[in-house]
PDB file of C-alpha atoms in Angstrom:
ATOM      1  CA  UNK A   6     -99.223-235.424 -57.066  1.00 80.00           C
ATOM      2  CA  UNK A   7     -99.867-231.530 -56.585  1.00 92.00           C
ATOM      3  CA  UNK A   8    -102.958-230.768 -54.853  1.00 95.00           C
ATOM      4  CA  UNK A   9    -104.851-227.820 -54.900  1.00 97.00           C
ATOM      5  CA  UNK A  10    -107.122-226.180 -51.454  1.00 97.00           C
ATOM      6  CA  UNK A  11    -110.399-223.970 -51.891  1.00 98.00           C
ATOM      7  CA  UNK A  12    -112.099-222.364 -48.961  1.00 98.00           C
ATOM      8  CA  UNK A  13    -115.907-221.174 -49.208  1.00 98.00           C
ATOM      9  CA  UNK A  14    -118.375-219.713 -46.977  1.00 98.00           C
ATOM     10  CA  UNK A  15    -121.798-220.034 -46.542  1.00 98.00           C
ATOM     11  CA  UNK A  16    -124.685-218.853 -44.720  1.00 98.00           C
ATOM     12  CA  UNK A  17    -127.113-221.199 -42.631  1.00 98.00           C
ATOM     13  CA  UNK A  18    -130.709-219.568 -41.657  1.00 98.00           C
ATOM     14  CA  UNK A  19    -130.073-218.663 -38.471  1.00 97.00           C
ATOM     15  CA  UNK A  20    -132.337-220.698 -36.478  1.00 98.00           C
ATOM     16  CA  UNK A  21    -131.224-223.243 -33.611  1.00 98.00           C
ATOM     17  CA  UNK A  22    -133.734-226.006 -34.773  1.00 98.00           C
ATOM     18  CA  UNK A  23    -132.658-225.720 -38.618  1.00 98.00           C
ATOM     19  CA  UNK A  24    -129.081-225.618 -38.125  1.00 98.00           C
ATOM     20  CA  UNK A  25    -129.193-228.618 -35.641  1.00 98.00           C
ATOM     21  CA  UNK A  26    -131.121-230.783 -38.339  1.00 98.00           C
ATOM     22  CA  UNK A  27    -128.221-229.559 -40.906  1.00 98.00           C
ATOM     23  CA  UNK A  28    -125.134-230.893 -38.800  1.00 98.00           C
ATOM     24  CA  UNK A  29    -127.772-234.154 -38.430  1.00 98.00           C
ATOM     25  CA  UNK A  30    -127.517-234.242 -42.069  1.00 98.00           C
ATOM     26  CA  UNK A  31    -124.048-234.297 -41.983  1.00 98.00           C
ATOM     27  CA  UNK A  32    -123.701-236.976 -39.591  1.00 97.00           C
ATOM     28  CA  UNK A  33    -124.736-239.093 -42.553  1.00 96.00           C
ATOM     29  CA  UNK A  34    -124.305-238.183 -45.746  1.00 98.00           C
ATOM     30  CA  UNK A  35    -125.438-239.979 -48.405  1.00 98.00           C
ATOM     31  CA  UNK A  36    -123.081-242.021 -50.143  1.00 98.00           C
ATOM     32  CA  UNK A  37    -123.922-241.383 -53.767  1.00 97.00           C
ATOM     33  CA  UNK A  38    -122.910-237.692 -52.646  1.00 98.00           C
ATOM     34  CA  UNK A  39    -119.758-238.866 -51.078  1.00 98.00           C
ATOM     35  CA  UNK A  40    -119.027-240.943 -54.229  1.00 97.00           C
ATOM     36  CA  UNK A  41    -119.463-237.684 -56.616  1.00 97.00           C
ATOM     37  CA  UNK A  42    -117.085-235.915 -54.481  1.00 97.00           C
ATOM     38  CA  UNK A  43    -114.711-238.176 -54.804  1.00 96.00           C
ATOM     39  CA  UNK A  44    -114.842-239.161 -58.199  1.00 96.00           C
ATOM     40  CA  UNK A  45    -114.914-235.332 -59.297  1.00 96.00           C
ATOM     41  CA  UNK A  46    -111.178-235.028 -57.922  1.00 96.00           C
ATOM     42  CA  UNK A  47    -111.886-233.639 -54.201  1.00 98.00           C
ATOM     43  CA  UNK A  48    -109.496-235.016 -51.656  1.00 98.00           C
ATOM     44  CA  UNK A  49    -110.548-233.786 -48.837  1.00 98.00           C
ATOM     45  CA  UNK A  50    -113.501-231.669 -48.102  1.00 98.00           C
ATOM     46  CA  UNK A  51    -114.258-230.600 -44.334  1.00 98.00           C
ATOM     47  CA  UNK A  52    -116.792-228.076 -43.036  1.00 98.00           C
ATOM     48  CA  UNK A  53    -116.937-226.003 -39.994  1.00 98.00           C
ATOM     49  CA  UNK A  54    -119.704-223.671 -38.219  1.00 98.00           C
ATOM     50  CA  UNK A  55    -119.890-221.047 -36.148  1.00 98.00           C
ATOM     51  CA  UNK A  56    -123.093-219.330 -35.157  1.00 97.00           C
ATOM     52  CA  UNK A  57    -125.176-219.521 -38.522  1.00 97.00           C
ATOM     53  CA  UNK A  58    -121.615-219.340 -41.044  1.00 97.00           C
ATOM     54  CA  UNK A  59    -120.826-222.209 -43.267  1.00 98.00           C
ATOM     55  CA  UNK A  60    -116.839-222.648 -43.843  1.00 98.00           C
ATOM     56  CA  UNK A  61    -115.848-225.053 -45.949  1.00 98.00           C
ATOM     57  CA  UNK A  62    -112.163-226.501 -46.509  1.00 98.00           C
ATOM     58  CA  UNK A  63    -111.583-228.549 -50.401  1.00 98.00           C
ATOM     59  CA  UNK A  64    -108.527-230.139 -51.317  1.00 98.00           C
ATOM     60  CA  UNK A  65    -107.942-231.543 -54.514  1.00 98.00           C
ATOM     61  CA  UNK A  66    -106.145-232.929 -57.501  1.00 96.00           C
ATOM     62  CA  UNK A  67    -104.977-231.968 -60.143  1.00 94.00           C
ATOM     63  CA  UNK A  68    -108.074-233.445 -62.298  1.00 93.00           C
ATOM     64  CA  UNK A  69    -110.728-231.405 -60.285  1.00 97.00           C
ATOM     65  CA  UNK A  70    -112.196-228.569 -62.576  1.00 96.00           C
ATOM     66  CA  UNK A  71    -114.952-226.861 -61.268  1.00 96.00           C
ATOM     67  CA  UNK A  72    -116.842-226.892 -64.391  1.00 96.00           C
ATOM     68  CA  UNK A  73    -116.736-230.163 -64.769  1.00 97.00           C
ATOM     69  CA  UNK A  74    -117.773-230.998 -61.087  1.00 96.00           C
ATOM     70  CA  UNK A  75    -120.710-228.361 -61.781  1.00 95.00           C
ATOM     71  CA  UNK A  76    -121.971-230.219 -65.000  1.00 96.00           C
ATOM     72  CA  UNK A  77    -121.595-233.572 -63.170  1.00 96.00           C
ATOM     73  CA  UNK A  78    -123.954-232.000 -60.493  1.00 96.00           C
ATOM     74  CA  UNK A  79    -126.501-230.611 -62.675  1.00 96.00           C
ATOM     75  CA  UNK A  80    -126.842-234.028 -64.132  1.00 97.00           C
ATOM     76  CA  UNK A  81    -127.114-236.577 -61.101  1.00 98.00           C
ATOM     77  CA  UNK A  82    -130.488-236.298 -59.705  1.00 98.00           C
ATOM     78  CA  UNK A  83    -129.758-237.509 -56.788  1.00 98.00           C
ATOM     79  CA  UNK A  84    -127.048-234.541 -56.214  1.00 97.00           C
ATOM     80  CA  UNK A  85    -129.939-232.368 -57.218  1.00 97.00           C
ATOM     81  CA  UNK A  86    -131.973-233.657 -54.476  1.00 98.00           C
ATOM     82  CA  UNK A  87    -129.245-233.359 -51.472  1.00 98.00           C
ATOM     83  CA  UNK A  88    -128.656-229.736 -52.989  1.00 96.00           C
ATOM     84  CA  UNK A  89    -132.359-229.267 -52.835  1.00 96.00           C
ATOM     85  CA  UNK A  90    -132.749-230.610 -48.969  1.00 98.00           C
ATOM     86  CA  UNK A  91    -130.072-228.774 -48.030  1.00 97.00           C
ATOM     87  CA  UNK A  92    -130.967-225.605 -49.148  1.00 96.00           C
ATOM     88  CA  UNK A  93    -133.867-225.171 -46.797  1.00 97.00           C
ATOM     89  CA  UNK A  94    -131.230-224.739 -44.315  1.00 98.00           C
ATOM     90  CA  UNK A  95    -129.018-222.255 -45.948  1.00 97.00           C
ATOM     91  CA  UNK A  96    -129.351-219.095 -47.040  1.00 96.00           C
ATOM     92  CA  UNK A  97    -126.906-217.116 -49.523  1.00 94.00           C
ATOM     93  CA  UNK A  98    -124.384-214.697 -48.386  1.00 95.00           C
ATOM     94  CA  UNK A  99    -125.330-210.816 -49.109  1.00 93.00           C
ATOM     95  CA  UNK A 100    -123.070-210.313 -52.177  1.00 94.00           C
ATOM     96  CA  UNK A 101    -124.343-213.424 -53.907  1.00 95.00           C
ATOM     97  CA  UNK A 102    -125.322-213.615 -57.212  1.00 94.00           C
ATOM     98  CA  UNK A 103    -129.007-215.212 -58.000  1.00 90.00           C
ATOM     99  CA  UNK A 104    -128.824-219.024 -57.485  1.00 84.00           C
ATOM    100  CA  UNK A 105    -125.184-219.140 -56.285  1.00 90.00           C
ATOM    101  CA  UNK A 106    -124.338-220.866 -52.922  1.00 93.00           C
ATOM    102  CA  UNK A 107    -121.092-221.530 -51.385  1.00 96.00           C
ATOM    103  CA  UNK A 108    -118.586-218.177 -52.347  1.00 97.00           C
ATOM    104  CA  UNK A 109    -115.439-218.967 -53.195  1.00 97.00           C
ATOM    105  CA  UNK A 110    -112.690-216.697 -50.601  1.00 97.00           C
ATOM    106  CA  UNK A 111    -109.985-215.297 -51.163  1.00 97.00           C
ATOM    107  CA  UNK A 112    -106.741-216.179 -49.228  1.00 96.00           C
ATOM    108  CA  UNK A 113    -104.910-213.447 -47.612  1.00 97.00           C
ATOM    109  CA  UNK A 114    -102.570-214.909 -45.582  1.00 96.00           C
ATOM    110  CA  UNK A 115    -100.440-218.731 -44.876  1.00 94.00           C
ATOM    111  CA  UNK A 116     -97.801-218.792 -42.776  1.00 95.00           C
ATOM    112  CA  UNK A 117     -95.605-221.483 -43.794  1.00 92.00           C
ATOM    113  CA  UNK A 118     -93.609-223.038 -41.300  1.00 88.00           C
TER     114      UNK A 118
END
């Protein structure tokens, strides 16, 4: 099976208290939000921090189309709500467009071994 990797970044608010009770969040998330991730086709999804920046790391299948994982989203309330909590803590980067959240990045380089 081919599978497919997406990078994003992401902007926390860039205050120690807020960004401590995100990675809290993260400790535990909630399983109806690990069970939409996985049933929209995402293999893999890891995120990293440093300072107040968001990177996150998505492998998937072939299946996985992001307009169907965004229509999935927009109707599972409880999705809503984690997107909702954790939005107090972020904030979007400078070039984003009204409403939109993690950027998708471009790759510039893979050295392949």
């Amino acid at each position: 099976m081919k599978t497919y990797r997406h990078c994003f970044a992401l902007d926390l608010i860039n205050d120690d208290e807020l960004i401590s009770a995100y990675k809290k969040h993260h400790e535990k998330v909630w399983p109806e939000i690990v069970e939409s991730i996985k049933d929209s086709g995402i293999l893999n999804l890891e995120i990293y921090l440093v300072e107040n920046r968001l990177f996150m790391i998505m492998d998937v299948n072939e299946s996985f189309s992001f307009d169907k994982k965004n229509e999935n989203d927009a109707n599972n309330p409880t999705v809503q709500e984690w997107e909702s909590l954790m939005w107090k803590y972020q904030q979007a980067l400078p070039t984003a467009k009204e409403g939109e959240k993690w950027l998708l990045m471009e790759k510039i380089y893979h050295l392949k071994a």
